[in-house]
Amino acid sequence: MTNMQQMIFDQLGLSERDVRIYKALLALGPSAIRTIAERAAVNRGSTYECLKSLQQRGIVTYLPKGKRRYFSAREPEVLLQLADARREQLDKAIDQLKTSVIPDLHHLKPDFSVANVEFYEGDAGIEQVLRDILNRVGEQEDPVYSVFSSKPIRPLLYRPFPNFTAQRVARKIRVRAIAIGEGGESAEYSERKWIRTEGPVDAAYIAIYPPRCAIISLASDNYPTAVVIDSREVAGAQQIIFNTLWGLL
């Protein structure tokens, strides 16, 4: 038996010993415990326990003959029935997770805590933040997010995720950007307005995608860092500021 086959049996709740006994029964036909144990190379006590478990799951049956029991294996298609039953149980479990278990667990959390703040650094961290934006916004009924972006950070922002814009466009995610300083590329599903500045500005990028808000900046040697705040109130306040400024530009 291959490892892949055993993995399938594991998912059905059948151990390697269960499978050996079932296969022995298929080959033998109706047999007593002693004969099954010898064929499967399993001791009689363990064979009896396995047969009892397999019988409870409807995989084997038995017929009493005098003081003995003769066990028989059901056709292999019974494994499909077992898999269907497992899938039905899993579907019910998923429904319960969505409708009651997860909401109940969320109610245990305080409205806001340090757990609502995530820190990322380096190119790998920034890529995680950018992917989070795409994944969360892409699930919304109206997929759109808002951005404040300063000129110094733009050449470095998508360095770890160069096809970010292509993926955003492919998923028809809209972005409204307020650019601080000159520049900024135009792309599909994007709108841009500018704030003119005098003199240099710091490198910063703020993405507002309620209930989250991501702040990306550059430390020394252009090393990127990010803070993601998961708070409907914070993101909502940032969205009001953005919308007000957008209307004035």
mmCIF file of C-alpha atoms in Angstrom, residues 27-151:
data_model
loop_
_atom_site.group_PDB
_atom_site.id
_atom_site.type_symbol
_atom_site.label_atom_id
_atom_site.label_comp_id
_atom_site.label_asym_id
_atom_site.label_seq_id
_atom_site.Cartn_x
_atom_site.Cartn_y
_atom_site.Cartn_z
ATOM 1 C CA ALA A 27 -9.265 -12.073 0.321
ATOM 2 C CA LEU A 28 -10.539 -14.750 2.729
ATOM 3 C CA GLY A 29 -14.288 -14.370 2.582
ATOM 4 C CA PRO A 30 -16.312 -15.204 5.715
ATOM 5 C CA SER A 31 -13.791 -16.194 8.377
ATOM 6 C CA ALA A 32 -13.286 -16.652 12.077
ATOM 7 C CA ILE A 33 -11.163 -14.245 14.120
ATOM 8 C CA ARG A 34 -8.226 -16.631 14.367
ATOM 9 C CA THR A 35 -8.003 -17.057 10.594
ATOM 10 C CA ILE A 36 -8.295 -13.303 10.005
ATOM 11 C CA ALA A 37 -5.584 -12.557 12.584
ATOM 12 C CA GLU A 38 -3.187 -14.995 10.973
ATOM 13 C CA ARG A 39 -3.800 -13.625 7.462
ATOM 14 C CA ALA A 40 -3.410 -9.993 8.587
ATOM 15 C CA ALA A 41 -0.441 -10.754 10.882
ATOM 16 C CA VAL A 42 -2.180 -9.054 13.799
ATOM 17 C CA ASN A 43 -2.653 -10.595 17.255
ATOM 18 C CA ARG A 44 -6.117 -11.951 18.043
ATOM 19 C CA GLY A 45 -6.962 -9.363 20.703
ATOM 20 C CA SER A 46 -6.204 -6.421 18.401
ATOM 21 C CA THR A 47 -7.990 -8.165 15.522
ATOM 22 C CA TYR A 48 -11.148 -8.522 17.609
ATOM 23 C CA GLU A 49 -11.075 -4.831 18.616
ATOM 24 C CA CYS A 50 -10.546 -3.749 15.002
ATOM 25 C CA LEU A 51 -13.362 -5.988 13.753
ATOM 26 C CA LYS A 52 -15.700 -4.583 16.403
ATOM 27 C CA SER A 53 -14.830 -1.021 15.318
ATOM 28 C CA LEU A 54 -15.194 -1.848 11.609
ATOM 29 C CA GLN A 55 -18.550 -3.488 12.272
ATOM 30 C CA GLN A 56 -19.832 -0.392 14.111
ATOM 31 C CA ARG A 57 -18.921 1.687 11.052
ATOM 32 C CA GLY A 58 -20.672 -0.728 8.718
ATOM 33 C CA ILE A 59 -17.520 -1.873 6.926
ATOM 34 C CA VAL A 60 -17.737 -5.510 8.025
ATOM 35 C CA THR A 61 -20.596 -7.791 9.076
ATOM 36 C CA TYR A 62 -20.710 -11.084 10.932
ATOM 37 C CA LEU A 63 -22.772 -14.252 11.055
ATOM 38 C CA PRO A 64 -22.931 -16.347 14.244
ATOM 39 C CA LYS A 65 -22.271 -20.065 13.752
ATOM 40 C CA GLY A 66 -22.597 -21.930 17.005
ATOM 41 C CA LYS A 67 -20.252 -20.295 19.483
ATOM 42 C CA ARG A 68 -18.194 -18.600 16.760
ATOM 43 C CA ARG A 69 -18.629 -15.472 14.713
ATOM 44 C CA TYR A 70 -17.701 -15.474 11.056
ATOM 45 C CA PHE A 71 -16.875 -12.003 9.781
ATOM 46 C CA SER A 72 -17.276 -10.781 6.200
ATOM 47 C CA ALA A 73 -16.028 -7.631 4.476
ATOM 48 C CA ARG A 74 -18.576 -5.485 2.712
ATOM 49 C CA GLU A 75 -17.869 -4.467 -0.879
ATOM 50 C CA PRO A 76 -15.146 -1.761 -1.277
ATOM 51 C CA GLU A 77 -17.807 0.739 -2.417
ATOM 52 C CA VAL A 78 -18.742 1.015 1.251
ATOM 53 C CA LEU A 79 -15.693 3.277 1.566
ATOM 54 C CA LEU A 80 -17.424 5.808 -0.681
ATOM 55 C CA GLN A 81 -20.394 5.785 1.671
ATOM 56 C CA LEU A 82 -18.011 6.372 4.553
ATOM 57 C CA ALA A 83 -16.394 9.280 2.684
ATOM 58 C CA ASP A 84 -19.818 10.794 1.882
ATOM 59 C CA ALA A 85 -20.787 10.601 5.539
ATOM 60 C CA ARG A 86 -17.514 12.287 6.542
ATOM 61 C CA ARG A 87 -18.048 15.025 3.952
ATOM 62 C CA GLU A 88 -21.579 15.636 5.219
ATOM 63 C CA GLN A 89 -20.270 15.919 8.775
ATOM 64 C CA LEU A 90 -17.544 18.306 7.611
ATOM 65 C CA ASP A 91 -20.053 20.469 5.698
ATOM 66 C CA LYS A 92 -22.196 20.710 8.826
ATOM 67 C CA ALA A 93 -19.133 21.596 10.889
ATOM 68 C CA ILE A 94 -18.172 24.352 8.422
ATOM 69 C CA ASP A 95 -21.711 25.776 8.544
ATOM 70 C CA GLN A 96 -21.640 25.777 12.339
ATOM 71 C CA LEU A 97 -18.218 27.461 12.332
ATOM 72 C CA LYS A 98 -19.523 30.222 10.080
ATOM 73 C CA THR A 99 -22.893 30.775 11.757
ATOM 74 C CA SER A 100 -22.194 30.280 15.443
ATOM 75 C CA VAL A 101 -18.743 29.131 16.588
ATOM 76 C CA ILE A 102 -16.598 31.868 14.980
ATOM 77 C CA PRO A 103 -19.060 34.711 15.798
ATOM 78 C CA ASP A 104 -19.201 33.495 19.413
ATOM 79 C CA LEU A 105 -15.393 33.447 19.593
ATOM 80 C CA HIS A 106 -15.215 36.977 18.164
ATOM 81 C CA HIS A 107 -17.527 38.167 20.954
ATOM 82 C CA LEU A 108 -14.882 37.112 23.474
ATOM 83 C CA LYS A 109 -12.419 39.626 22.044
ATOM 84 C CA PRO A 110 -12.278 43.179 23.401
ATOM 85 C CA ASP A 111 -13.270 45.943 21.011
ATOM 86 C CA PHE A 112 -9.615 46.861 20.571
ATOM 87 C CA SER A 113 -6.323 45.476 21.849
ATOM 88 C CA VAL A 114 -2.691 45.173 20.865
ATOM 89 C CA ALA A 115 -3.734 42.054 18.927
ATOM 90 C CA ASN A 116 -5.422 44.409 16.447
ATOM 91 C CA VAL A 117 -2.057 45.881 15.471
ATOM 92 C CA GLU A 118 0.309 43.929 13.210
ATOM 93 C CA PHE A 119 3.899 44.856 12.367
ATOM 94 C CA TYR A 120 5.759 43.930 9.183
ATOM 95 C CA GLU A 121 9.207 44.739 7.859
ATOM 96 C CA GLY A 122 11.406 44.108 4.842
ATOM 97 C CA ASP A 123 10.295 43.311 1.315
ATOM 98 C CA ALA A 124 8.650 40.040 2.409
ATOM 99 C CA GLY A 125 6.573 41.887 4.999
ATOM 100 C CA ILE A 126 5.456 44.561 2.544
ATOM 101 C CA GLU A 127 4.423 41.869 0.066
ATOM 102 C CA GLN A 128 2.206 40.311 2.761
ATOM 103 C CA VAL A 129 0.528 43.668 3.358
ATOM 104 C CA LEU A 130 -0.060 44.268 -0.349
ATOM 105 C CA ARG A 131 -1.519 40.780 -0.770
ATOM 106 C CA ASP A 132 -3.753 41.386 2.240
ATOM 107 C CA ILE A 133 -5.118 44.499 0.541
ATOM 108 C CA LEU A 134 -5.895 42.607 -2.670
ATOM 109 C CA ASN A 135 -7.453 39.619 -0.911
ATOM 110 C CA ARG A 136 -9.648 41.556 1.492
ATOM 111 C CA VAL A 137 -10.788 44.225 -0.953
ATOM 112 C CA GLY A 138 -11.344 41.610 -3.653
ATOM 113 C CA GLU A 139 -13.921 39.888 -1.435
ATOM 114 C CA GLN A 140 -16.027 43.042 -1.050
ATOM 115 C CA GLU A 141 -19.235 43.610 -2.993
ATOM 116 C CA ASP A 142 -17.827 46.951 -4.174
ATOM 117 C CA PRO A 143 -14.052 46.298 -4.406
ATOM 118 C CA VAL A 144 -12.454 49.694 -3.846
ATOM 119 C CA TYR A 145 -9.867 51.098 -1.441
ATOM 120 C CA SER A 146 -8.247 54.480 -0.828
ATOM 121 C CA VAL A 147 -4.597 55.506 -0.681
ATOM 122 C CA PHE A 148 -2.392 58.380 0.416
ATOM 123 C CA SER A 149 0.962 58.040 -1.345
ATOM 124 C CA SER A 150 4.025 60.276 -1.236
ATOM 125 C CA LYS A 151 6.513 60.591 -4.081
#
